[in-house]
Amino acid sequence: MTYWRMAEAHLSAGRPAQAAKLAETALAILHGPSGQWARANALTVLGQALRQTGHADRASRCWQEALEICEELGSREAPGVRKLLSSNQAGSTGRPVP
C-alpha cells in the first residue's frame, strides 16, 4: 500500500511518470483477495498517470479492471472509477492531457 500512496503523491505533484512506476510496483506486490481493494486503487492511480502521459488506451484497461474489482467488492470507489473510464472513452485522443 505504501507504493500506491507514494504513486498518489507523485500524481498530485504533477509527476505522472514516477506515479506510474510506483503504481506498477504496487500492482506487482498486491496479490490475493485481501489485496483487491488496494489493487483497485493502484489501478486507478496507474490509469490516471497513464492518461496524463498520453496512454489513454492503457488507462482505460486499468480503469476497467479497477471497476470490475470495485463492483465485485461493492466498493464506494466504483462511481469515481466509472466516471474516469467513461470520460476517457468519450475524449480519448491518445495525446497527453495538459
Short mmCIF file of C-alpha atoms in Angstrom, two decimals:
data_model
loop_
_atom_site.label_atom_id
_atom_site.label_comp_id
_atom_site.label_asym_id
_atom_site.label_seq_id
_atom_site.Cartn_x
_atom_site.Cartn_y
_atom_site.Cartn_z
CA MET A 1 0.00 0.00 0.00
CA THR A 2 2.94 2.32 0.53
CA TYR A 3 3.79 2.24 -3.17
CA TRP A 4 0.20 3.06 -4.09
CA ARG A 5 0.15 6.01 -1.66
CA MET A 6 3.51 7.24 -2.98
CA ALA A 7 2.10 6.98 -6.50
CA GLU A 8 -0.84 9.16 -5.43
CA ALA A 9 1.57 11.74 -4.03
CA HIS A 10 3.63 11.86 -7.21
CA LEU A 11 0.48 12.16 -9.29
CA SER A 12 -0.75 15.05 -7.14
CA ALA A 13 2.64 16.73 -7.50
CA GLY A 14 2.43 16.58 -11.30
CA ARG A 15 4.88 13.72 -11.79
CA PRO A 16 2.80 11.13 -13.69
CA ALA A 17 5.76 9.09 -14.98
CA GLN A 18 7.02 8.49 -11.44
CA ALA A 19 3.47 7.80 -10.28
CA ALA A 20 3.05 5.16 -12.98
CA LYS A 21 6.26 3.38 -11.95
CA LEU A 22 5.23 3.29 -8.30
CA ALA A 23 1.70 2.13 -9.09
CA GLU A 24 3.10 -0.68 -11.24
CA THR A 25 5.35 -1.72 -8.35
CA ALA A 26 2.32 -1.77 -6.05
CA LEU A 27 0.44 -3.98 -8.50
CA ALA A 28 3.33 -6.42 -8.67
CA ILE A 29 3.19 -6.82 -4.89
CA LEU A 30 -0.57 -6.87 -4.28
CA HIS A 31 -1.95 -10.39 -4.61
CA GLY A 32 -4.87 -12.39 -3.37
CA PRO A 33 -8.36 -11.49 -2.23
CA SER A 34 -7.21 -9.45 0.76
CA GLY A 35 -5.36 -7.03 -1.50
CA GLN A 36 -8.13 -6.49 -4.03
CA TRP A 37 -9.29 -3.13 -2.69
CA ALA A 38 -5.73 -1.77 -2.68
CA ARG A 39 -5.19 -3.29 -6.14
CA ALA A 40 -8.23 -1.41 -7.48
CA ASN A 41 -6.87 1.83 -6.04
CA ALA A 42 -3.41 1.22 -7.51
CA LEU A 43 -5.01 0.52 -10.90
CA THR A 44 -6.99 3.75 -10.64
CA VAL A 45 -3.87 5.80 -9.93
CA LEU A 46 -1.95 3.99 -12.66
CA GLY A 47 -4.73 4.79 -15.11
CA GLN A 48 -4.61 8.46 -14.17
CA ALA A 49 -0.84 8.57 -14.61
CA LEU A 50 -1.04 6.76 -17.94
CA ARG A 51 -3.73 9.12 -19.19
CA GLN A 52 -1.58 12.11 -18.28
CA THR A 53 1.38 10.67 -20.16
CA GLY A 54 -0.67 10.04 -23.30
CA HIS A 55 -1.52 6.37 -22.90
CA ALA A 56 -5.31 6.60 -22.97
CA ASP A 57 -5.87 3.01 -24.12
CA ARG A 58 -3.78 1.55 -21.29
CA ALA A 59 -5.51 3.90 -18.85
CA SER A 60 -8.89 2.55 -19.95
CA ARG A 61 -7.74 -1.02 -19.41
CA CYS A 62 -6.56 -0.16 -15.89
CA TRP A 63 -9.82 1.57 -15.05
CA GLN A 64 -11.88 -1.28 -16.48
CA GLU A 65 -10.07 -3.77 -14.26
CA ALA A 66 -10.36 -1.43 -11.26
CA LEU A 67 -14.09 -1.01 -11.89
CA GLU A 68 -14.62 -4.76 -12.04
CA ILE A 69 -12.87 -5.17 -8.70
CA CYS A 70 -14.79 -2.27 -7.13
CA GLU A 71 -18.12 -3.64 -8.31
CA GLU A 72 -17.25 -7.13 -7.08
CA LEU A 73 -16.36 -5.74 -3.66
CA GLY A 74 -19.26 -3.29 -3.56
CA SER A 75 -16.71 -0.53 -3.07
CA ARG A 76 -17.77 3.09 -2.75
CA GLU A 77 -14.99 4.00 -5.21
CA ALA A 78 -16.87 2.36 -8.13
CA PRO A 79 -18.73 5.52 -9.30
CA GLY A 80 -15.50 7.53 -9.44
CA VAL A 81 -13.72 4.85 -11.44
CA ARG A 82 -16.73 4.55 -13.75
CA LYS A 83 -16.58 8.32 -14.34
CA LEU A 84 -12.86 8.18 -15.18
CA LEU A 85 -13.45 5.33 -17.59
CA SER A 86 -16.39 6.96 -19.37
CA SER A 87 -14.66 10.35 -19.67
CA ASN A 88 -11.57 8.68 -21.09
CA GLN A 89 -13.60 6.75 -23.65
CA ALA A 90 -15.54 9.85 -24.65
CA GLY A 91 -12.48 12.04 -25.15
CA SER A 92 -9.66 9.63 -25.89
CA THR A 93 -7.17 11.31 -28.19
CA GLY A 94 -4.07 9.32 -27.36
CA ARG A 95 -2.30 12.61 -26.52
CA PRO A 96 -1.19 13.77 -23.09
CA VAL A 97 -3.72 15.80 -21.14
CA PRO A 98 -2.34 19.21 -20.12
#
